[in-house]
Short mmCIF file of C-alpha atoms in Angstrom, two decimals:
data_model
loop_
_atom_site.label_atom_id
_atom_site.label_comp_id
_atom_site.label_asym_id
_atom_site.label_seq_id
_atom_site.Cartn_x
_atom_site.Cartn_y
_atom_site.Cartn_z
CA MET E 1 1.54 9.05 -49.03
CA SER E 2 4.76 9.01 -50.88
CA GLU E 3 5.11 8.60 -54.58
CA ILE E 4 6.27 5.09 -54.30
CA GLU E 5 3.38 4.07 -52.12
CA GLU E 6 1.03 5.79 -54.69
CA LEU E 7 2.71 3.81 -57.45
CA LEU E 8 2.28 0.66 -55.51
CA ARG E 9 -1.51 1.40 -54.90
CA ARG E 10 -1.95 1.99 -58.68
CA ASP E 11 -0.03 -1.17 -59.53
CA ARG E 12 -2.31 -3.07 -57.12
CA GLU E 13 -5.42 -1.57 -58.94
CA ALA E 14 -3.89 -2.66 -62.22
CA GLY E 15 -4.65 -6.21 -61.18
CA THR E 16 -2.91 -9.66 -61.37
CA PRO E 17 -3.22 -12.55 -63.70
CA GLU E 18 -6.35 -14.69 -62.98
CA PRO E 19 -5.64 -17.80 -60.86
CA PRO E 20 -6.43 -21.12 -62.40
CA ASP E 21 -9.97 -22.59 -62.36
CA VAL E 22 -11.09 -23.59 -58.82
CA ARG E 23 -12.10 -27.06 -59.85
CA PHE E 24 -8.81 -27.48 -61.73
CA THR E 25 -6.71 -26.54 -58.69
CA ALA E 26 -8.92 -28.77 -56.35
CA ALA E 27 -8.43 -31.84 -58.82
CA VAL E 28 -4.62 -31.30 -58.84
CA LEU E 29 -4.69 -30.95 -55.02
CA ARG E 30 -6.70 -34.16 -54.65
CA GLN E 31 -4.29 -36.02 -56.90
CA ARG E 32 -1.19 -34.72 -55.03
CA LEU E 33 -2.59 -35.44 -51.65
CA GLN E 34 -3.35 -39.01 -52.60
CA GLN E 35 0.19 -39.39 -53.93
CA ALA E 36 1.82 -37.60 -50.91
CA LYS E 37 3.18 -39.63 -48.11
CA PRO E 38 1.71 -38.67 -44.73
CA VAL E 39 3.82 -36.02 -43.10
CA GLU E 40 6.65 -37.70 -41.24
CA ARG E 41 6.74 -36.97 -37.54
CA GLU E 42 9.92 -35.69 -36.36
CA PRO E 43 11.91 -38.48 -34.68
CA VAL E 44 12.07 -36.77 -31.20
CA GLY E 45 11.69 -40.13 -29.45
CA LEU E 46 14.83 -41.41 -31.35
CA MET E 47 16.72 -38.33 -30.55
CA VAL E 48 15.90 -38.63 -26.88
CA ALA E 49 16.90 -42.25 -26.88
CA ILE E 50 20.23 -41.41 -28.44
CA ALA E 51 20.83 -38.60 -26.00
CA LEU E 52 20.03 -40.91 -23.11
CA LEU E 53 22.46 -43.53 -24.51
CA LEU E 54 25.18 -40.90 -24.74
CA VAL E 55 24.59 -39.78 -21.19
CA GLY E 56 24.54 -43.23 -20.04
CA GLY E 57 27.75 -44.16 -21.91
CA LEU E 58 29.46 -41.04 -20.49
CA ALA E 59 28.27 -41.85 -16.97
CA ALA E 60 29.65 -45.41 -17.29
CA GLY E 61 32.88 -44.01 -18.70
CA CYS E 62 33.12 -41.62 -15.62
CA TRP E 63 32.45 -44.40 -13.24
CA LEU E 64 35.00 -46.62 -14.84
CA LEU E 65 37.69 -43.86 -14.72
CA GLU E 66 36.65 -42.98 -11.28
CA LEU E 67 35.73 -39.43 -12.29
CA ASP E 68 33.20 -37.13 -10.46
CA LEU E 69 29.77 -37.59 -12.11
CA ARG E 70 29.08 -33.95 -11.50
CA TRP E 71 31.14 -33.38 -14.74
CA LEU E 72 28.15 -34.70 -16.54
CA LEU E 73 26.32 -31.47 -15.58
CA LEU E 74 28.53 -29.77 -18.21
CA LEU E 75 26.56 -31.63 -20.78
CA LEU E 76 23.64 -29.15 -20.24
CA LEU E 77 25.80 -26.29 -21.60
CA PRO E 78 25.96 -27.57 -25.21
CA SER E 79 22.41 -28.74 -25.01
CA PHE E 80 21.17 -25.07 -24.74
CA ALA E 81 21.87 -24.62 -28.42
CA SER E 82 19.16 -27.26 -29.18
CA LEU E 83 16.53 -25.30 -27.23
CA PRO E 84 15.29 -23.25 -30.18
CA ILE E 85 14.90 -26.24 -32.36
CA LEU E 86 12.95 -28.16 -29.65
CA VAL E 87 10.60 -25.32 -28.95
CA ARG E 88 10.37 -23.97 -32.42
CA LYS E 89 7.12 -22.64 -33.64
CA GLY E 90 5.56 -21.25 -36.81
CA ALA E 91 4.31 -22.33 -40.10
CA PRO E 92 5.50 -25.84 -41.58
CA GLN E 93 8.52 -25.51 -43.68
CA MET C 1 -18.81 -27.80 -54.72
CA ASP C 2 -17.14 -29.84 -51.97
CA ASP C 3 -15.05 -28.70 -48.94
CA LEU C 4 -11.79 -28.73 -50.76
CA GLU C 5 -13.21 -26.73 -53.69
CA ARG C 6 -14.69 -24.24 -51.22
CA PHE C 7 -11.37 -23.95 -49.40
CA VAL C 8 -9.47 -23.30 -52.63
CA ALA C 9 -12.16 -20.89 -53.83
CA ALA C 10 -11.97 -18.82 -50.67
CA ASN C 11 -8.12 -18.54 -50.65
CA GLN C 12 -6.48 -19.13 -53.96
CA ARG C 13 -7.01 -15.54 -55.41
CA PRO C 14 -4.97 -13.77 -52.74
CA LEU C 15 -2.52 -16.53 -52.43
CA PHE C 16 -1.97 -16.66 -56.20
CA ALA C 17 -1.63 -12.84 -56.30
CA PHE C 18 0.94 -12.94 -53.40
CA LEU C 19 3.10 -15.64 -55.11
CA TYR C 20 2.87 -14.04 -58.56
CA ARG C 21 4.26 -10.73 -57.15
CA MET C 22 6.92 -12.63 -55.13
CA CYS C 23 8.14 -14.58 -58.25
CA GLY C 24 6.88 -12.63 -61.26
CA ASP C 25 6.17 -15.95 -63.06
CA PRO C 26 2.57 -17.25 -63.25
CA ASP C 27 3.55 -20.85 -63.74
CA LEU C 28 5.90 -20.85 -60.77
CA ALA C 29 3.19 -18.97 -58.72
CA GLU C 30 0.65 -21.76 -59.65
CA GLU C 31 3.09 -24.54 -58.75
CA LEU C 32 3.96 -22.86 -55.40
CA MET C 33 0.31 -22.25 -54.70
CA GLN C 34 -0.51 -25.85 -55.10
CA GLU C 35 2.40 -26.83 -52.86
CA THR C 36 1.17 -24.23 -50.29
CA PHE C 37 -2.25 -25.78 -50.30
CA VAL C 38 -0.87 -29.43 -49.94
CA ARG C 39 1.27 -28.44 -47.04
CA ALA C 40 -1.56 -26.47 -45.28
CA ILE C 41 -3.93 -29.39 -45.64
CA GLN C 42 -1.33 -31.82 -44.40
CA ALA C 43 -0.56 -29.60 -41.43
CA ALA C 44 -4.09 -28.48 -40.74
CA LYS C 45 -3.84 -29.86 -37.08
CA ARG C 46 -1.20 -27.33 -36.43
CA TYR C 47 -3.29 -24.36 -37.55
CA ARG C 48 -3.84 -21.86 -34.70
CA PRO C 49 -7.03 -19.92 -35.01
CA ALA C 50 -5.15 -16.74 -33.64
CA ALA C 51 -4.09 -16.05 -37.17
CA SER C 52 -6.55 -15.91 -40.21
CA VAL C 53 -6.36 -18.72 -42.61
CA THR C 54 -5.14 -16.41 -45.38
CA THR C 55 -2.36 -15.18 -43.08
CA TRP C 56 -1.34 -18.72 -42.23
CA LEU C 57 -1.35 -19.65 -45.98
CA PHE C 58 0.83 -16.60 -46.72
CA SER C 59 3.33 -17.62 -44.09
CA ILE C 60 3.60 -21.19 -45.64
CA ALA C 61 3.89 -19.54 -49.09
CA ALA C 62 6.68 -17.15 -47.95
CA ASN C 63 8.60 -20.15 -46.54
CA LEU C 64 8.32 -21.95 -49.84
CA VAL C 65 9.48 -19.01 -51.88
CA ARG C 66 12.38 -18.54 -49.49
CA ASP C 67 13.39 -22.32 -49.72
CA ARG C 68 13.09 -22.16 -53.48
CA TRP C 69 15.21 -19.12 -53.70
CA ARG C 70 17.87 -20.70 -51.42
CA ARG C 71 17.96 -23.83 -53.54
CA GLN C 72 18.43 -21.82 -56.63
CA ALA C 73 21.16 -19.85 -55.05
CA ARG C 74 22.93 -23.11 -53.92
CA ARG C 75 22.63 -24.53 -57.50
CA GLY C 76 24.06 -21.24 -58.94
CA ASP C 77 20.90 -20.32 -60.86
CA PRO C 78 20.29 -16.71 -61.30
CA VAL C 79 18.35 -15.23 -58.29
CA PRO C 80 17.34 -11.74 -57.49
CA ILE C 81 20.23 -9.55 -56.42
CA ASP C 82 20.15 -8.32 -52.93
CA GLY C 83 22.42 -5.38 -53.32
CA LEU C 84 20.64 -2.55 -55.11
CA ALA C 85 22.47 0.47 -53.82
CA LEU C 86 20.40 3.26 -52.21
CA ALA C 87 20.60 6.70 -53.84
CA SER C 88 22.86 8.90 -51.83
CA GLU C 89 21.43 12.16 -53.13
CA GLU C 90 17.96 13.68 -53.30
CA SER C 91 16.43 13.93 -56.71
CA PRO C 92 13.23 15.62 -58.08
CA GLU C 93 11.39 12.31 -57.34
CA ALA C 94 7.95 13.50 -57.88
CA GLU C 95 8.35 14.14 -61.57
CA VAL C 96 10.67 11.21 -62.13
CA LEU C 97 8.61 8.57 -60.43
CA LYS C 98 5.54 9.51 -62.45
CA GLN C 99 7.23 8.28 -65.47
CA ALA C 100 7.84 4.87 -63.95
CA SER C 101 5.69 2.24 -65.59
CA HIS C 102 4.05 -0.73 -63.86
CA GLU C 103 6.66 -3.03 -65.48
CA ALA C 104 9.52 -1.04 -64.00
CA LEU C 105 7.84 -1.06 -60.55
CA ARG C 106 7.33 -4.92 -60.77
CA SER C 107 10.79 -5.44 -61.92
CA ALA C 108 12.17 -3.30 -59.13
CA LEU C 109 10.11 -5.25 -56.67
CA LEU C 110 11.37 -8.47 -57.97
CA HIS C 111 14.93 -7.32 -57.31
CA LEU C 112 14.38 -6.48 -53.67
CA PRO C 113 15.68 -8.80 -51.05
CA LEU C 114 13.04 -11.45 -50.26
CA GLU C 115 12.31 -10.19 -46.72
CA GLN C 116 11.62 -6.61 -47.88
CA ARG C 117 9.69 -7.78 -50.93
CA SER C 118 7.35 -10.00 -48.90
CA ALA C 119 6.79 -7.33 -46.28
CA LEU C 120 5.99 -4.63 -48.99
CA ILE C 121 3.65 -6.93 -50.88
CA LEU C 122 1.74 -8.03 -47.90
CA ARG C 123 1.42 -4.34 -46.75
CA TYR C 124 0.58 -2.64 -50.07
CA TYR C 125 -1.14 -5.36 -52.08
CA HIS C 126 -2.86 -7.27 -49.36
CA ASP C 127 -3.47 -4.53 -46.82
CA LEU C 128 -2.15 -6.53 -43.89
CA SER C 129 -1.27 -4.67 -40.74
CA TYR C 130 2.33 -4.55 -39.37
CA GLU C 131 1.24 -7.09 -36.69
CA GLU C 132 -0.28 -9.44 -39.26
CA ILE C 133 2.84 -9.17 -41.27
CA ALA C 134 5.01 -9.86 -38.32
CA GLN C 135 2.91 -12.95 -37.59
CA THR C 136 3.14 -14.08 -41.22
CA LEU C 137 6.88 -13.69 -41.55
CA ALA C 138 7.54 -14.84 -37.92
CA CYS C 139 9.56 -11.71 -37.00
CA PRO C 140 9.05 -8.60 -34.64
CA VAL C 141 6.87 -5.76 -35.75
CA GLY C 142 9.84 -3.34 -35.53
CA THR C 143 11.61 -5.46 -38.08
CA VAL C 144 8.59 -5.31 -40.33
CA ARG C 145 8.64 -1.58 -40.07
CA SER C 146 12.25 -1.39 -41.04
CA ARG C 147 11.92 -3.80 -43.83
CA ILE C 148 9.08 -1.75 -45.28
CA HIS C 149 10.98 1.51 -44.75
CA ASN C 150 14.22 0.13 -46.42
CA GLY C 151 12.17 -1.70 -49.21
CA LEU C 152 10.43 1.62 -50.17
CA ALA C 153 13.86 3.36 -50.21
CA ARG C 154 15.30 0.77 -52.35
CA LEU C 155 12.34 0.90 -54.74
CA ARG C 156 12.56 4.59 -55.01
CA SER C 157 16.31 4.39 -55.79
CA ALA C 158 15.82 1.58 -58.26
CA LEU C 159 12.99 3.51 -60.17
CA ASN C 160 15.14 6.62 -60.22
CA GLN C 161 17.95 4.71 -61.85
CA GLU C 162 15.55 3.06 -64.26
CA VAL C 163 14.01 6.37 -65.45
CA THR C 164 17.24 8.36 -65.53
CA SER C 165 19.49 5.70 -67.19
CA PRO C 166 19.59 5.88 -70.97
#
Protein backbone atom coordinates (compact mmCIF):
# COMPACT_ATOMS: atom_id res chain seq x y z
CA MET A 1 0.00 0.00 0.00
CA SER A 2 1.44 3.40 -0.97
CA GLU A 3 1.80 6.26 1.47
CA ILE A 4 -1.10 8.08 -0.15
CA GLU A 5 -3.34 5.07 0.23
CA GLU A 6 -2.27 4.80 3.86
CA LEU A 7 -3.12 8.49 4.38
CA LEU A 8 -6.54 7.98 2.83
CA ARG A 9 -7.14 5.00 5.09
CA ARG A 10 -6.17 7.02 8.17
CA ASP A 11 -8.34 9.92 7.06
CA ARG A 12 -11.25 7.57 6.65
CA GLU A 13 -10.72 6.28 10.18
CA ALA A 14 -10.68 9.87 11.46
CA GLY A 15 -14.39 9.98 10.61
CA THR A 16 -16.81 12.45 9.04
CA PRO A 17 -19.33 14.89 10.52
CA GLU A 18 -22.48 13.28 11.79
CA PRO A 19 -25.39 13.36 9.37
CA PRO A 20 -28.57 15.10 10.52
CA ASP A 21 -31.10 13.29 12.67
CA VAL A 22 -33.00 10.64 10.73
CA ARG A 23 -36.40 11.98 11.75
CA PHE A 24 -35.42 15.49 10.71
CA THR A 25 -34.23 14.31 7.29
CA ALA A 26 -37.37 12.21 6.83
CA ALA A 27 -39.59 15.18 7.78
CA VAL A 28 -37.79 17.42 5.26
CA LEU A 29 -38.14 14.75 2.58
CA ARG A 30 -41.87 14.34 3.25
CA GLN A 31 -42.33 18.09 2.88
CA ARG A 32 -40.27 18.25 -0.30
CA LEU A 33 -42.02 15.25 -1.83
CA GLN A 34 -45.40 16.83 -1.17
CA GLN A 35 -44.30 20.07 -2.79
CA ALA A 36 -42.53 18.42 -5.71
CA LYS A 37 -44.36 18.02 -8.96
CA PRO A 38 -44.49 14.49 -10.24
CA VAL A 39 -41.54 13.64 -12.45
CA GLU A 40 -42.39 14.80 -15.94
CA ARG A 41 -42.33 12.11 -18.54
CA GLU A 42 -40.07 12.82 -21.43
CA PRO A 43 -42.21 13.93 -24.37
CA VAL A 44 -41.21 10.97 -26.55
CA GLY A 45 -44.67 10.82 -28.18
CA LEU A 46 -44.47 14.49 -29.11
CA MET A 47 -40.99 14.02 -30.58
CA VAL A 48 -42.15 11.06 -32.66
CA ALA A 49 -45.16 13.06 -33.91
CA ILE A 50 -42.92 15.98 -34.92
CA ALA A 51 -40.52 13.60 -36.69
CA LEU A 52 -43.40 11.98 -38.58
CA LEU A 53 -44.73 15.40 -39.58
CA LEU A 54 -41.30 16.39 -40.86
CA VAL A 55 -40.91 13.19 -42.84
CA GLY A 56 -44.44 13.57 -44.19
CA GLY A 57 -43.76 17.15 -45.20
CA LEU A 58 -40.54 16.18 -46.92
CA ALA A 59 -42.26 13.29 -48.69
CA ALA A 60 -44.97 15.67 -49.91
CA GLY A 61 -42.27 18.11 -51.05
CA CYS A 62 -40.46 15.35 -52.92
CA TRP A 63 -43.70 14.27 -54.57
CA LEU A 64 -44.57 17.82 -55.60
CA LEU A 65 -41.09 18.38 -57.00
CA GLU A 66 -41.20 14.96 -58.64
CA LEU A 67 -38.06 13.87 -56.78
CA ASP A 68 -37.25 10.24 -56.03
CA LEU A 69 -38.65 9.33 -52.59
CA ARG A 70 -35.57 7.22 -51.95
CA TRP A 71 -33.82 10.48 -51.08
CA LEU A 72 -35.79 10.31 -47.85
CA LEU A 73 -33.60 7.41 -46.75
CA LEU A 74 -30.84 9.97 -46.24
CA LEU A 75 -32.82 11.18 -43.23
CA LEU A 76 -31.72 8.04 -41.43
CA LEU A 77 -28.15 9.29 -41.39
CA PRO A 78 -28.61 12.33 -39.10
CA SER A 79 -31.01 10.33 -36.94
CA PHE A 80 -28.13 8.06 -35.83
CA ALA A 81 -26.94 10.89 -33.63
CA SER A 82 -30.13 10.66 -31.56
CA LEU A 83 -29.72 6.95 -30.82
CA PRO A 84 -27.65 7.41 -27.63
CA ILE A 85 -30.32 9.77 -26.33
CA LEU A 86 -33.16 7.40 -27.13
CA VAL A 87 -31.49 4.39 -25.56
CA ARG A 88 -29.77 6.20 -22.73
CA LYS A 89 -29.59 4.48 -19.40
CA GLY A 90 -28.31 5.12 -15.92
CA ALA A 91 -29.29 7.09 -12.87
CA PRO A 92 -31.79 9.92 -13.05
CA GLN A 93 -30.10 13.24 -13.68
CA MET B 1 -40.34 4.38 12.56
CA ASP B 2 -42.07 4.36 9.14
CA ASP B 3 -40.71 3.14 5.77
CA LEU B 4 -39.25 6.52 4.82
CA GLU B 5 -37.38 6.84 8.11
CA ARG B 6 -36.06 3.29 7.77
CA PHE B 7 -34.88 4.08 4.22
CA VAL B 8 -33.16 7.26 5.41
CA ALA B 9 -31.65 5.55 8.45
CA ALA B 10 -30.19 2.77 6.31
CA ASN B 11 -28.61 5.06 3.73
CA GLN B 12 -28.00 8.57 4.98
CA ARG B 13 -24.70 7.96 6.78
CA PRO B 14 -22.73 6.67 3.75
CA LEU B 15 -24.50 9.10 1.44
CA PHE B 16 -23.77 12.08 3.65
CA ALA B 17 -20.14 10.98 4.08
CA PHE B 18 -19.74 10.65 0.30
CA LEU B 19 -21.26 14.07 -0.39
CA TYR B 20 -19.32 15.72 2.41
CA ARG B 21 -16.05 14.42 1.00
CA MET B 22 -17.07 15.44 -2.52
CA CYS B 23 -17.99 19.02 -1.48
CA GLY B 24 -16.13 19.70 1.76
CA ASP B 25 -19.17 21.59 3.07
CA PRO B 26 -21.57 19.91 5.52
CA ASP B 27 -24.47 22.25 4.68
CA LEU B 28 -24.13 21.66 0.97
CA ALA B 29 -23.71 17.93 1.60
CA GLU B 30 -26.96 17.91 3.57
CA GLU B 31 -28.80 19.80 0.83
CA LEU B 32 -27.51 17.45 -1.85
CA MET B 33 -28.31 14.42 0.30
CA GLN B 34 -31.93 15.53 0.59
CA GLU B 35 -32.08 16.14 -3.15
CA THR B 36 -30.60 12.69 -3.78
CA PHE B 37 -33.26 11.05 -1.61
CA VAL B 38 -36.05 13.00 -3.31
CA ARG B 39 -34.85 12.00 -6.78
CA ALA B 40 -34.36 8.39 -5.74
CA ILE B 41 -37.87 8.16 -4.33
CA GLN B 42 -39.37 9.84 -7.39
CA ALA B 43 -37.47 7.48 -9.68
CA ALA B 44 -37.91 4.35 -7.55
CA LYS B 45 -39.55 2.51 -10.44
CA ARG B 46 -36.35 2.81 -12.44
CA TYR B 47 -34.25 1.17 -9.74
CA ARG B 48 -32.61 -2.01 -11.02
CA PRO B 49 -31.85 -4.58 -8.33
CA ALA B 50 -28.57 -5.42 -10.12
CA ALA B 51 -27.01 -2.55 -8.18
CA SER B 52 -27.22 -2.12 -4.41
CA VAL B 53 -29.42 0.72 -3.20
CA THR B 54 -26.40 2.53 -1.81
CA THR B 55 -24.56 2.28 -5.13
CA TRP B 56 -27.64 3.61 -6.89
CA LEU B 57 -27.86 6.52 -4.44
CA PHE B 58 -24.15 7.24 -4.94
CA SER B 59 -24.70 7.46 -8.69
CA ILE B 60 -27.57 9.94 -8.28
CA ALA B 61 -25.47 11.93 -5.82
CA ALA B 62 -22.46 11.97 -8.14
CA ASN B 63 -24.67 13.30 -10.94
CA LEU B 64 -26.02 16.01 -8.66
CA VAL B 65 -22.52 17.09 -7.61
CA ARG B 66 -21.43 17.19 -11.24
CA ASP B 67 -24.49 19.26 -12.24
CA ARG B 68 -23.93 21.66 -9.35
CA TRP B 69 -20.26 22.01 -10.29
CA ARG B 70 -21.17 22.73 -13.94
CA ARG B 71 -23.75 25.34 -12.94
CA GLN B 72 -21.17 27.05 -10.74
CA ALA B 73 -18.65 26.97 -13.56
CA ARG B 74 -21.18 28.53 -15.97
CA ARG B 75 -22.00 31.29 -13.49
CA GLY B 76 -18.32 31.97 -12.93
CA ASP B 77 -18.40 30.97 -9.25
CA PRO B 78 -15.14 29.54 -7.93
CA VAL B 79 -14.89 25.83 -8.57
CA PRO B 80 -12.13 23.34 -7.87
CA ILE B 81 -9.29 23.69 -10.31
CA ASP B 82 -8.71 20.73 -12.59
CA GLY B 83 -5.15 21.48 -13.46
CA LEU B 84 -2.87 20.49 -10.61
CA ALA B 85 0.42 19.66 -12.24
CA LEU B 86 1.93 16.27 -11.62
CA ALA B 87 5.39 16.16 -10.08
CA SER B 88 7.97 15.48 -12.68
CA GLU B 89 10.67 14.24 -10.33
CA GLU B 90 10.83 11.69 -7.58
CA SER B 91 11.08 12.96 -4.03
CA PRO B 92 11.60 11.34 -0.62
CA GLU B 93 7.88 10.80 -0.40
CA ALA B 94 7.72 8.56 2.60
CA GLU B 95 9.09 11.20 4.94
CA VAL B 96 7.30 14.10 3.31
CA LEU B 97 3.90 12.47 3.21
CA LYS B 98 4.02 11.49 6.85
CA GLN B 99 3.90 15.20 7.68
CA ALA B 100 0.76 15.80 5.71
CA SER B 101 -2.23 16.53 7.88
CA HIS B 102 -5.77 15.35 7.36
CA GLU B 103 -6.69 18.90 6.37
CA ALA B 104 -4.05 18.96 3.68
CA LEU B 105 -5.28 15.65 2.36
CA ARG B 106 -8.91 16.77 2.30
CA SER B 107 -7.98 20.04 0.66
CA ALA B 108 -5.96 18.21 -1.97
CA LEU B 109 -8.83 15.79 -2.50
CA LEU B 110 -11.22 18.70 -3.05
CA HIS B 111 -8.93 20.10 -5.73
CA LEU B 112 -8.94 16.93 -7.77
CA PRO B 113 -11.06 16.77 -10.93
CA LEU B 114 -14.54 15.54 -10.07
CA GLU B 115 -14.17 12.19 -11.83
CA GLN B 116 -10.94 11.34 -10.03
CA ARG B 117 -12.28 12.60 -6.71
CA SER B 118 -15.45 10.53 -6.88
CA ALA B 119 -13.55 7.39 -7.91
CA LEU B 120 -11.03 7.79 -5.08
CA ILE B 121 -13.69 8.50 -2.47
CA LEU B 122 -15.79 5.53 -3.51
CA ARG B 123 -12.73 3.27 -3.51
CA TYR B 124 -10.92 4.34 -0.34
CA TYR B 125 -13.71 5.70 1.86
CA HIS B 126 -16.55 3.39 0.87
CA ASP B 127 -14.70 0.22 -0.13
CA LEU B 128 -16.49 -0.13 -3.45
CA SER B 129 -14.94 -2.51 -5.94
CA TYR B 130 -13.78 -1.24 -9.34
CA GLU B 131 -16.85 -2.83 -10.91
CA GLU B 132 -19.19 -1.12 -8.45
CA ILE B 133 -17.48 2.23 -9.04
CA ALA B 134 -17.80 1.72 -12.78
CA GLN B 135 -21.51 1.02 -12.32
CA THR B 136 -21.92 4.06 -10.08
CA LEU B 137 -20.10 6.47 -12.36
CA ALA B 138 -21.42 4.89 -15.58
CA CYS B 139 -17.99 4.32 -17.10
CA PRO B 140 -15.80 1.32 -18.00
CA VAL B 141 -13.73 -0.44 -15.33
CA GLY B 142 -10.53 0.54 -17.15
CA THR B 143 -11.51 4.18 -16.86
CA VAL B 144 -12.06 3.76 -13.13
CA ARG B 145 -8.59 2.24 -12.79
CA SER B 146 -6.95 5.11 -14.64
CA ARG B 147 -8.92 7.72 -12.70
CA ILE B 148 -7.80 6.19 -9.42
CA HIS B 149 -4.22 5.88 -10.61
CA ASN B 150 -4.10 9.48 -11.85
CA GLY B 151 -5.98 10.73 -8.79
CA LEU B 152 -3.44 9.13 -6.45
CA ALA B 153 -0.60 10.66 -8.48
CA ARG B 154 -2.18 14.11 -8.30
CA LEU B 155 -2.79 13.75 -4.58
CA ARG B 156 0.82 12.76 -4.03
CA SER B 157 2.00 15.71 -6.05
CA ALA B 158 -0.32 18.16 -4.30
CA LEU B 159 0.71 16.95 -0.84
CA ASN B 160 4.37 17.16 -1.73
CA GLN B 161 3.87 20.76 -2.82
CA GLU B 162 1.85 21.51 0.32
CA VAL B 163 4.51 20.22 2.67
CA THR B 164 7.55 21.53 0.82
CA SER B 165 6.17 25.02 0.08
CA PRO B 166 7.01 27.67 2.73
